[in-house]
Every structure is written in structure tokens, then in C-alpha cells.
Coordinates of C-alpha atoms and ligand atoms in Angstrom, one line a residue:
M68 CA 17.8 -5.4 31.6
V69 CA 20.0 -2.6 30.2
D70 CA 19.6 -1.8 26.5
A71 CA 23.0 -3.0 25.5
H72 CA 22.1 -6.6 26.5
R73 CA 18.8 -6.7 24.6
T74 CA 18.1 -7.9 21.1
F75 CA 15.3 -6.4 19.0
V76 CA 14.4 -8.4 15.9
I77 CA 12.5 -7.1 13.0
V78 CA 11.0 -9.6 10.5
G79 CA 10.3 -7.9 7.2
G80 CA 12.7 -5.7 5.2
G81 CA 10.2 -3.2 3.8
L82 CA 9.6 0.4 4.6
A83 CA 8.0 -0.3 8.0
G84 CA 10.9 -2.6 9.0
A85 CA 13.6 -0.3 7.9
K86 CA 12.0 2.8 9.5
A87 CA 11.6 0.9 12.7
A88 CA 15.3 0.0 12.7
E89 CA 16.2 3.7 12.0
T90 CA 14.0 4.8 14.9
L91 CA 15.4 2.3 17.4
R92 CA 18.8 3.9 16.8
A93 CA 17.5 7.5 16.7
E94 CA 15.9 6.9 20.1
G95 CA 19.3 5.8 21.5
F96 CA 18.7 2.0 21.7
T97 CA 22.2 0.5 22.1
G98 CA 21.3 -3.2 22.0
R99 CA 21.4 -5.5 18.9
V100 CA 19.0 -4.7 16.1
I101 CA 18.5 -7.6 13.6
L102 CA 16.5 -7.1 10.4
I103 CA 15.4 -10.2 8.6
G104 CA 14.1 -9.9 5.0
D105 CA 13.3 -12.6 2.5
E106 CA 14.1 -10.3 -0.5
R107 CA 17.7 -10.0 -1.6
D108 CA 17.4 -6.2 -2.1
H109 CA 18.0 -3.8 0.7
P110 CA 14.7 -2.3 2.0
Y111 CA 13.0 -0.1 -0.6
E112 CA 9.9 1.9 -1.1
R113 CA 7.3 0.4 -3.5
P114 CA 5.3 3.3 -4.9
A115 CA 7.7 4.0 -7.8
L116 CA 7.5 0.4 -8.9
S117 CA 4.1 1.1 -10.6
K118 CA 4.9 4.7 -11.5
D119 CA 8.2 6.4 -12.6
Y120 CA 10.4 3.4 -12.1
L121 CA 8.1 1.2 -14.2
A122 CA 7.8 3.9 -16.8
G123 CA 11.6 4.1 -17.0
T124 CA 12.0 7.6 -15.7
A125 CA 13.4 6.9 -12.3
E126 CA 16.7 5.2 -11.4
R127 CA 16.7 1.9 -9.5
G128 CA 18.9 3.5 -6.8
S129 CA 16.2 6.1 -6.0
V130 CA 13.9 3.6 -4.4
F131 CA 16.0 2.4 -1.4
V132 CA 15.1 3.5 2.1
H133 CA 18.7 3.9 3.1
E134 CA 21.9 3.4 1.2
P135 CA 23.5 0.0 1.9
A136 CA 26.3 1.4 4.0
W137 CA 23.8 3.0 6.4
Y138 CA 23.0 -0.4 7.9
A139 CA 26.6 -1.1 8.9
R140 CA 27.0 2.4 10.2
A141 CA 23.8 2.1 12.3
E142 CA 24.9 -1.4 13.4
V143 CA 21.7 -2.9 12.1
E144 CA 22.5 -6.6 11.3
L145 CA 20.9 -7.7 8.1
H146 CA 19.8 -11.1 7.1
L147 CA 18.7 -10.6 3.5
G148 CA 17.3 -13.2 1.1
Q149 CA 16.4 -15.2 4.2
P150 CA 12.8 -15.8 5.3
A151 CA 11.8 -16.2 8.9
V152 CA 10.0 -19.5 8.8
R153 CA 9.0 -20.1 12.4
L154 CA 8.3 -18.1 15.5
D155 CA 8.6 -19.8 18.9
R156 CA 7.0 -17.4 21.5
D157 CA 8.0 -19.6 24.5
T158 CA 11.7 -19.5 23.8
R159 CA 11.4 -16.1 22.0
T160 CA 13.2 -17.3 18.9
V161 CA 12.8 -16.8 15.3
E162 CA 14.0 -19.6 13.0
L163 CA 15.3 -18.6 9.5
G164 CA 15.1 -20.6 6.3
D165 CA 18.7 -21.8 6.7
G166 CA 17.9 -23.2 10.1
A167 CA 19.6 -20.5 12.1
R168 CA 17.8 -19.4 15.2
V169 CA 17.7 -15.8 16.5
H170 CA 16.7 -14.9 20.0
Y171 CA 14.7 -11.8 20.6
D172 CA 13.7 -9.7 23.6
A173 CA 11.3 -7.7 21.5
L174 CA 10.0 -8.6 18.0
L175 CA 8.4 -6.5 15.2
L176 CA 6.5 -8.3 12.5
A177 CA 6.5 -6.0 9.4
T178 CA 5.9 -8.7 6.8
G179 CA 3.7 -6.7 4.5
A180 CA 1.4 -8.2 2.0
E181 CA 1.6 -10.3 -1.2
P182 CA -0.4 -10.0 -4.4
R183 CA -3.5 -12.1 -4.7
R184 CA -3.5 -14.5 -7.6
L185 CA -6.2 -15.0 -10.2
D186 CA -7.8 -18.4 -9.6
V187 CA -8.5 -19.3 -13.2
P188 CA -7.0 -21.7 -15.8
G189 CA -3.9 -20.2 -17.3
T190 CA -2.8 -18.2 -14.3
D191 CA 0.6 -19.9 -14.3
L192 CA 1.5 -19.0 -17.8
A193 CA 4.8 -17.1 -18.1
G194 CA 3.1 -14.0 -19.4
V195 CA 1.0 -13.5 -16.3
H196 CA 2.6 -11.0 -13.9
H197 CA 2.2 -9.6 -10.4
L198 CA 3.7 -6.4 -9.1
R199 CA 4.9 -6.2 -5.5
R200 CA 8.7 -6.5 -5.7
L201 CA 11.5 -4.6 -7.3
A202 CA 12.3 -7.8 -9.2
H203 CA 8.7 -7.9 -10.5
A204 CA 9.1 -4.3 -11.7
D205 CA 12.4 -5.0 -13.3
R206 CA 10.8 -7.8 -15.3
L207 CA 7.6 -5.9 -16.1
R208 CA 9.5 -2.9 -17.3
G209 CA 11.2 -4.9 -20.0
V210 CA 7.9 -6.6 -21.0
L211 CA 6.0 -3.3 -21.3
A212 CA 8.8 -1.8 -23.4
G213 CA 8.5 -4.9 -25.7
L214 CA 4.8 -4.6 -25.9
G215 CA 5.2 -0.9 -26.9
R216 CA 7.6 -1.8 -29.7
D217 CA 5.5 -4.6 -31.1
N218 CA 2.0 -3.2 -30.7
G219 CA 1.5 -5.8 -28.0
H220 CA -1.5 -6.0 -25.8
L221 CA -1.6 -5.8 -22.0
V222 CA -4.7 -6.9 -20.1
V223 CA -4.9 -5.6 -16.5
A224 CA -7.1 -7.6 -14.1
G225 CA -8.3 -5.1 -11.5
A226 CA -8.9 -1.3 -11.7
G227 CA -7.4 -0.5 -8.3
W228 CA -4.5 1.9 -7.8
I229 CA -1.8 -0.5 -9.0
G230 CA -3.8 -1.7 -12.0
L231 CA -4.5 1.9 -13.1
E232 CA -0.9 3.0 -12.5
V233 CA 0.5 0.1 -14.5
A234 CA -2.1 0.9 -17.3
A235 CA -0.8 4.5 -17.4
A236 CA 2.9 3.3 -17.5
A237 CA 2.1 0.8 -20.2
R238 CA 0.5 3.6 -22.3
T239 CA 3.6 5.6 -22.0
Y240 CA 5.4 2.7 -23.7
G241 CA 2.7 2.6 -26.4
A242 CA 1.2 -0.8 -25.4
E243 CA -2.4 -1.5 -26.1
V244 CA -4.2 -1.7 -22.7
T245 CA -7.5 -3.2 -21.6
V246 CA -8.5 -3.1 -17.9
I247 CA -11.0 -5.7 -16.7
E248 CA -12.8 -5.0 -13.5
T249 CA -15.7 -6.7 -11.7
L250 CA -17.1 -3.5 -10.2
P251 CA -18.8 -0.7 -12.2
T252 CA -16.0 1.9 -12.0
P253 CA -12.3 2.0 -11.1
L254 CA -11.4 2.2 -7.4
H255 CA -15.1 1.7 -6.6
S256 CA -14.6 0.6 -3.0
A257 CA -11.8 3.1 -2.3
L258 CA -13.3 6.3 -3.8
G259 CA -16.9 5.5 -4.8
P260 CA -18.4 5.7 -8.3
E261 CA -18.2 9.5 -8.7
M262 CA -14.4 9.7 -8.5
G263 CA -14.1 6.3 -10.3
E264 CA -15.8 7.8 -13.4
I265 CA -13.3 10.7 -13.4
L266 CA -10.4 8.3 -13.4
A267 CA -12.0 6.1 -16.0
D268 CA -12.3 9.2 -18.3
L269 CA -8.7 10.1 -17.7
H270 CA -7.6 6.7 -18.7
R271 CA -9.9 6.5 -21.7
E272 CA -8.5 9.8 -23.0
H273 CA -5.1 8.1 -22.9
G274 CA -6.3 5.2 -24.9
V275 CA -7.1 2.6 -22.2
R276 CA -10.1 0.4 -22.8
F277 CA -12.2 -0.8 -19.9
R278 CA -14.5 -3.7 -19.4
F279 CA -16.5 -3.2 -16.1
G280 CA -18.9 -5.6 -14.4
T281 CA -17.2 -8.8 -15.7
R282 CA -14.4 -11.1 -14.5
I283 CA -11.7 -13.1 -16.2
T284 CA -12.6 -16.8 -16.4
E285 CA -9.6 -18.1 -18.4
I286 CA -6.2 -17.0 -19.6
V287 CA -5.7 -18.7 -23.0
G288 CA -2.2 -19.6 -23.9
Q289 CA 0.1 -21.8 -25.9
D290 CA 3.7 -23.0 -25.2
S291 CA 3.5 -20.9 -22.0
Q292 CA 2.7 -17.7 -24.0
V293 CA -0.5 -15.7 -23.3
L294 CA -2.7 -15.4 -26.3
A295 CA -6.0 -14.0 -25.0
V296 CA -8.2 -13.5 -21.9
R297 CA -11.8 -14.8 -21.7
T298 CA -14.4 -13.1 -19.5
E299 CA -17.5 -14.5 -18.0
D300 CA -19.7 -12.6 -20.5
G301 CA -18.2 -14.9 -23.2
D302 CA -15.9 -12.3 -24.7
E303 CA -12.3 -12.9 -25.7
H304 CA -9.8 -10.1 -25.4
P305 CA -6.4 -10.2 -27.2
A306 CA -3.5 -10.3 -24.7
H307 CA 0.2 -10.9 -24.8
T308 CA 0.7 -10.1 -21.2
V309 CA -1.6 -10.1 -18.2
L310 CA -1.1 -8.2 -15.0
A311 CA -3.1 -9.6 -12.0
A312 CA -3.7 -6.5 -9.9
I313 CA -6.6 -7.8 -7.8
G314 CA -5.3 -6.8 -4.4
A315 CA -2.9 -8.0 -1.8
A316 CA -3.2 -10.4 1.2
P317 CA -1.4 -9.7 4.5
R318 CA 1.5 -12.1 5.2
I319 CA 0.3 -13.6 8.4
S320 CA 1.6 -17.2 8.3
L321 CA 4.3 -16.7 11.0
A322 CA 1.8 -14.9 13.3
R323 CA -0.9 -17.5 12.7
T324 CA 1.2 -20.6 13.4
A325 CA 2.6 -18.9 16.5
G326 CA -1.0 -18.4 17.7
L327 CA -1.1 -14.6 17.7
E328 CA -4.5 -13.0 17.6
L329 CA -5.6 -12.2 14.0
A330 CA -8.1 -9.6 12.9
E331 CA -11.5 -10.7 11.5
E332 CA -11.2 -12.0 7.9
S333 CA -12.9 -9.0 6.3
I334 CA -10.0 -6.8 7.5
G335 CA -7.2 -9.4 7.7
G336 CA -3.8 -9.1 9.3
I337 CA -2.4 -9.3 12.8
A338 CA -4.6 -7.8 15.5
V339 CA -2.8 -5.0 17.4
D340 CA -3.9 -2.3 19.7
A341 CA -3.4 1.5 19.2
S342 CA 0.3 1.1 20.3
L343 CA 0.7 -1.6 17.6
R344 CA 1.2 -4.3 20.2
T345 CA 0.0 -7.8 19.4
S346 CA -1.7 -10.2 21.7
D347 CA 1.8 -11.1 22.9
P348 CA 3.4 -8.2 24.8
H349 CA 6.9 -9.0 23.3
I350 CA 5.6 -8.7 19.8
H351 CA 4.5 -5.7 17.8
A352 CA 3.3 -5.4 14.2
A353 CA 3.4 -2.5 11.8
G354 CA 2.7 -1.6 8.1
D355 CA 0.4 -3.5 5.7
V356 CA 0.2 -6.5 8.0
A357 CA -1.0 -4.7 11.1
A358 CA -4.8 -4.3 11.8
F359 CA -4.8 -1.6 14.5
H360 CA -7.5 0.0 16.5
H361 CA -7.8 3.6 15.3
P362 CA -9.0 5.8 18.1
L363 CA -10.4 8.5 15.9
F364 CA -12.6 6.2 13.8
D365 CA -13.1 3.9 16.7
T366 CA -12.7 0.8 14.5
R367 CA -10.0 -1.6 13.5
L368 CA -8.2 -0.6 10.3
R369 CA -5.6 -2.2 8.1
V370 CA -4.0 0.4 5.9
E371 CA -2.0 -0.8 2.9
H372 CA -0.4 2.6 2.2
W373 CA 3.1 3.9 2.1
A374 CA 2.5 6.6 4.8
N375 CA 1.2 4.0 7.2
A376 CA 4.4 2.0 6.9
L377 CA 6.5 5.2 7.1
H378 CA 5.0 6.2 10.4
G379 CA 3.8 2.9 11.7
G380 CA 7.4 1.4 11.7
P381 CA 8.7 4.2 13.9
A382 CA 5.6 4.1 16.2
A383 CA 6.1 0.4 16.8
A384 CA 9.8 0.9 17.5
R385 CA 9.0 3.5 20.1
A386 CA 6.4 1.2 21.7
M387 CA 9.0 -1.6 21.8
L388 CA 11.2 0.8 23.7
G389 CA 8.4 1.2 26.3
Q390 CA 7.2 4.6 25.3
E391 CA 3.6 5.6 25.3
V392 CA 2.4 5.4 21.7
V393 CA -0.9 5.9 20.0
H394 CA -0.8 5.3 16.3
D395 CA -3.7 7.5 15.2
R396 CA -2.5 9.1 12.0
I397 CA -5.1 9.9 9.4
P398 CA -4.8 7.3 6.6
Y399 CA -3.1 9.0 3.6
F400 CA -2.4 7.8 0.1
F401 CA -1.0 9.3 -3.0
S402 CA -1.0 8.4 -6.7
D403 CA 0.2 9.8 -10.0
Q404 CA -1.4 8.9 -13.3
Y405 CA -0.5 10.7 -16.6
G406 CA 0.8 13.7 -14.6
M407 CA -2.4 13.9 -12.5
S408 CA -1.3 13.9 -8.9
M409 CA -3.8 12.8 -6.2
E410 CA -3.6 12.7 -2.5
Y411 CA -6.3 11.1 -0.3
S412 CA -6.6 11.6 3.4
G413 CA -9.2 10.0 5.7
W414 CA -11.3 7.0 5.7
A415 CA -14.7 6.9 3.9
P416 CA -15.5 3.3 2.9
P417 CA -18.7 2.6 0.9
G418 CA -21.8 3.3 3.0
S419 CA -20.1 5.6 5.4
Y420 CA -20.8 8.9 3.7
D421 CA -24.1 10.6 2.7
Q422 CA -22.7 13.5 0.7
M423 CA -19.9 14.4 -1.7
V424 CA -18.7 18.0 -2.1
V425 CA -16.3 19.2 -4.8
R426 CA -14.4 22.4 -4.8
G427 CA -12.5 23.4 -7.9
D428 CA -12.8 22.4 -11.5
V429 CA -13.4 18.7 -12.2
G430 CA -13.2 19.3 -16.0
K431 CA -9.7 20.7 -15.6
R432 CA -8.9 18.0 -13.1
E433 CA -7.9 20.6 -10.5
F434 CA -10.2 20.0 -7.5
V435 CA -10.6 18.8 -4.0
A436 CA -13.4 16.2 -3.3
F437 CA -14.8 15.7 0.2
W438 CA -16.8 12.7 1.5
L439 CA -19.1 13.8 4.3
H440 CA -21.4 12.2 6.9
E441 CA -23.9 14.5 8.5
E442 CA -21.7 17.4 7.3
R443 CA -18.6 16.1 8.9
V444 CA -15.7 15.5 6.6
L445 CA -14.6 11.9 6.6
A446 CA -12.1 12.1 3.8
G447 CA -10.7 14.4 1.1
L448 CA -8.9 13.9 -2.1
N449 CA -6.9 16.7 -3.7
A450 CA -6.2 16.3 -7.4
N451 CA -3.6 18.6 -8.9
V452 CA -4.1 21.0 -6.0
R453 CA -1.1 21.2 -3.8
D454 CA -0.4 21.9 -0.1
V455 CA -3.9 21.2 1.2
T456 CA -3.2 17.9 2.9
D457 CA -2.8 19.5 6.4
P458 CA -6.1 21.4 6.4
I459 CA -7.9 18.3 5.0
Q460 CA -6.5 16.2 7.7
R461 CA -7.4 18.7 10.3
L462 CA -11.0 18.8 9.0
V463 CA -11.1 15.0 9.3
R464 CA -9.6 15.0 12.7
S465 CA -11.8 17.7 14.1
G466 CA -15.0 15.8 13.4
R467 CA -16.8 19.2 13.4
R468 CA -19.7 20.1 11.2
T469 CA -18.7 22.0 8.2
D470 CA -21.0 24.0 5.9
P471 CA -20.9 22.1 2.6
E472 CA -21.4 25.4 0.6
K473 CA -18.3 26.9 2.2
L474 CA -16.5 23.6 1.6
A475 CA -17.4 23.8 -2.1
D476 CA -16.4 27.5 -2.4
P477 CA -12.7 28.0 -3.4
S478 CA -12.8 31.5 -2.2
V479 CA -13.1 30.3 1.4
P480 CA -9.6 29.1 2.5
L481 CA -9.6 25.5 3.7
D482 CA -7.4 26.7 6.6
D483 CA -10.3 28.9 7.8
L484 CA -12.7 25.9 7.8
A485 CA -10.2 23.5 9.4
G486 CA -9.4 25.8 12.3
D487 CA -6.3 25.1 14.4
Ligands
LIG525 C1 3.6 -1.5 -6.9 C2 3.1 -0.8 -5.6 C3 2.8 0.6 -5.7 C4 2.4 1.3 -4.6 N1 2.1 2.6 -4.6 C5 1.7 3.3 -3.5 C6 1.4 4.6 -3.6 O1 1.5 5.3 -4.6 N2 1.0 5.3 -2.5 C7 0.9 4.6 -1.3 O2 0.5 5.2 -0.3 N3 1.2 3.3 -1.2 C8 1.6 2.6 -2.3 N4 1.8 1.2 -2.2 C9 1.7 0.5 -0.9 C10 2.9 0.6 -0.1 O3 4.0 0.3 -0.9 C11 2.8 -0.4 1.1 O4 1.8 0.1 1.9 C12 4.1 -0.5 1.8 O5 5.1 -1.1 1.0 C13 4.0 -1.3 3.1 O6 5.2 -1.5 3.7 P1 5.5 -2.7 4.7 O7 6.9 -2.4 5.2 O8 4.4 -2.8 5.6 O9 5.4 -4.0 3.8 P2 6.3 -4.4 2.5 O10 6.7 -3.2 1.8 O11 5.5 -5.4 1.8 O12 7.6 -5.1 3.1 C14 7.5 -6.3 3.8 C15 8.7 -7.1 3.6 O13 8.8 -8.2 4.4 C16 9.2 -9.4 3.7 N5 8.7 -10.6 4.3 C17 7.4 -11.0 4.4 N6 7.4 -12.2 5.2 C18 8.7 -12.5 5.6 C19 9.3 -13.5 6.3 N7 8.6 -14.5 6.9 N8 10.6 -13.4 6.5 C20 11.3 -12.4 6.0 N9 10.8 -11.4 5.3 C21 9.5 -11.4 5.0 C22 8.6 -9.1 2.3 O14 9.1 -9.9 1.3 C23 8.8 -7.6 2.2 O15 10.1 -7.4 1.6 C24 2.3 0.5 -3.3 C25 2.5 -0.8 -3.3 C26 2.9 -1.5 -4.4 C27 3.2 -3.0 -4.4

């Protein structure tokens, strides 16, 4: 069938979905492109929602993937504020919340993830927040400013990236902040205890209190207001607002009810191959929701990071057009906290590495940390050191043995170690 007569439907108006639409047009696809998103806002990028937008230093307009007029120019038909509620693979149709049905020749599921909720009494109180959407950030911004004015207290459940970034933003408003985390350090499973300690110190210097190794058992409230948080060790922590930042769950309900293959529960998401194709050849998945086989690490990964949506959406679009695609980017993540900028490249889950090497000055928070297995670099994190992502990624990709002493020696250029 010629392109002009084909309809490509994208469910999910986030970064992966919007970038896929852009790529379809950039690759010359002349058929219909329909983008369905359940949020009312045009597709936007989420990182600023826990950083400069939340702290009040970035404009709302700066977060959008494209300006609204772009969609009309690119002839991308938008259905915003409209969930896709059912997927019928036999008739190749997607049903929307208002009952409308859209036929597809190829479908991309880019439905992202949603925040996990605390399963404790009091979780439905009005002062308990989650942060995924622009609307959440709009609300939380006002709340943090109010806490800052009134010496109010924020309790953050979870010392992951979002929890820490919100803690940092809350401190810039002057709010009192306590972070409660079940594991012994922040970002324990993402970065391990060594880097976790460094981040905990950074936050303590800025006045954040931590409670590690315990969990919230109850959010105490009255008249829908939060008053305190109880932890399993029997302590009570004053709180006016709670942010539940305990991770996100991939949005797989459409895929599940349509019978698409899902990844094992420990990974979650929709199972796709290295070209991001699902178990149905007419359907691809990209971004946070896609659990893809990564050829380099020879394992299935689901990457809840901005860069994976940025590149995964376009990769899926090219695959939908019939091009040969291998989505084998090195996972990449960035964060900013109190002006400390960090970039992480690679994949080094707990138990995968046997050595850590640091080059630079941890005390000054200007360093690159490497995670190694048998002297092969699995991942690297650069903190306040710029322009080293390329050699770090080349080191990871090469899989070659690297002398740890040279890796730790700032006088040996990383480019020399990384090779071509
Ligand atoms: C607060 C915050 C800060 C972050 N900061 C960073 C960072 O600093 N660095 C980094 O690398 N990553 C960061 N991330 C992660 C990054 O934003 C995500 O990896 C990225 O948004 C994933 O894009 P996506 O398009 O796959 O999914 P999403 O951005 O979640 O978009 C999916 C969209 O699909 C919609 N949708 C879902 N189901 C349906 C349906 N049935 N019908 C219609 N629409 C549907 C959703 O509502 C959503 O709008 C952050 C995330 C958050 C929440």
C-alpha cells in the first residue's frame, strides 16, 4: 500500500510519541499520523518538572517538545485529553474514551509510566502528592512556595532521582524537608552505596534530613490535611505535605488486555525486540513502557530515562516504516541538584560490578566514577565534569579491559582510554 493511504497511530503524547511523529514526517511518510494523548497539554518533556520548573526558574513554555502550531504544520492529527481505552488487534482499531474508533496500519504504544502510590492509611489525603505530569508540578510548585513561606514541612517518601530533586527544589523555597527511604542510602539500586553517600551528604549540607532503613506506615491527617507521617520504627515526623516518589509503573493496560507479550514482572512493560517491535508485527512500543532486548548487554532492559524516549520514539518510527533498526543506545540519565550536575551512562545494577574507580575530586564534587566488572567499564557517572559522555559511552560499548589506575588518573585523557 502506498504511504499516502496508510494510517500510523501513536498512543501516548509524551516525548517518545511526539518524537516518533516528528520522525515519521522527517523520513517522508505521507500518510495520516494520529497522536492520541490522555493529557490536555501538548507533548512535553518531564525533567524540568522536578528541577527548574518546580523551583520556579523555568518558564512553562520551555518544556514542550514542539510549539502547538508545529502539529498542524506537520499534519499530525492530535487527540488530546482523550485516553485510548481499547485496542482491537483483529480489526486494527483503537477505541478512544469518547467512543470514537481509529483504524491503524501501524501502531506505536508510547504510554509511559505512572507513579506508584503509597499503600498506607492516609494516602488519599489532599496533602499527598505525586509528580509525573505538568499539572502535578503546577500544583506542587504552589505548595512548596507556601511551605517555604510558612516554615512548613515536606516529607518525601523515596530517595530516588525524583524524590531527591524535589527535596532540592523544596529547600530553595525554604521548606523543611525529611526524606524517608527503606534502603540504606539514596539511589541505592541505581548507583550503589558509595555514590549514595555522596548524594546524602550533598543534601544534608543543604538542610535535608534523612531517615534510612524504615518505611512509612501511616500518613496522619485531619479534615483532609496532612499532620504527620508515621514510620515502622514507631517514629512520627511532622509533615504538612507528602510527596510519594517511590517509583513508577509502566502503563501496560492496553497492551495487556489486547494480549501482547509482556516482560517478566521484575522488569515490567511491553516486551519488544531490538527493533522495538512487540509480539504483534503491526505494533511497536517505545519509551518508558518498552522492555527491549539490548544487544550490548544481552538482556532485556526497560529504561525510564529521557534519552531513551528521545531516541526510542524515532527508532520505533523508522522500524514502523520498515527500516532496519537496532535500538542499542547506551542508557543515559542526567540530574541536577543544588547546581551539581550529573550524567550517568551505562548499566551497572547491584551485583553486576566488582570494582568502583573514581577520577577527580569527590570532596569538591568534581569527579567521574566508574563501575567495572573484571576491569571492563559497565557505567560511568560524571559529576560537574563536562564533555566526557562520549568517551564514557565508548568505554562502555567497547567492552575492553581498562587499567583501573589509568582510569583513576586525570592526567590520562579518557579519549585515549576509550579509543575510537
Ligand atoms: C518529574 C520527572 C523528572 C524526570 N527527570 C528526568 C531526568 O532528569 N533525566 C532523565 O533522563 N529522565 C527523567 N525523567 C524520566 C523521563 O521524563 C521519562 O523517561 C520520559 O518522560 C519517558 O517518556 P515517554 O514518552 O516514554 O512517557 P511519558 O513521558 O510518560 O508519556 C506518556 C504519555 O502517554 C499518556 N498515556 C498513557 N496511557 C495512555 C492512553 N491509554 N491513552 C492516551 N494517552 C496515554 C500519558 O498520560 C503520557 O502523557 C523524569 C520523569 C519525571 C516524571
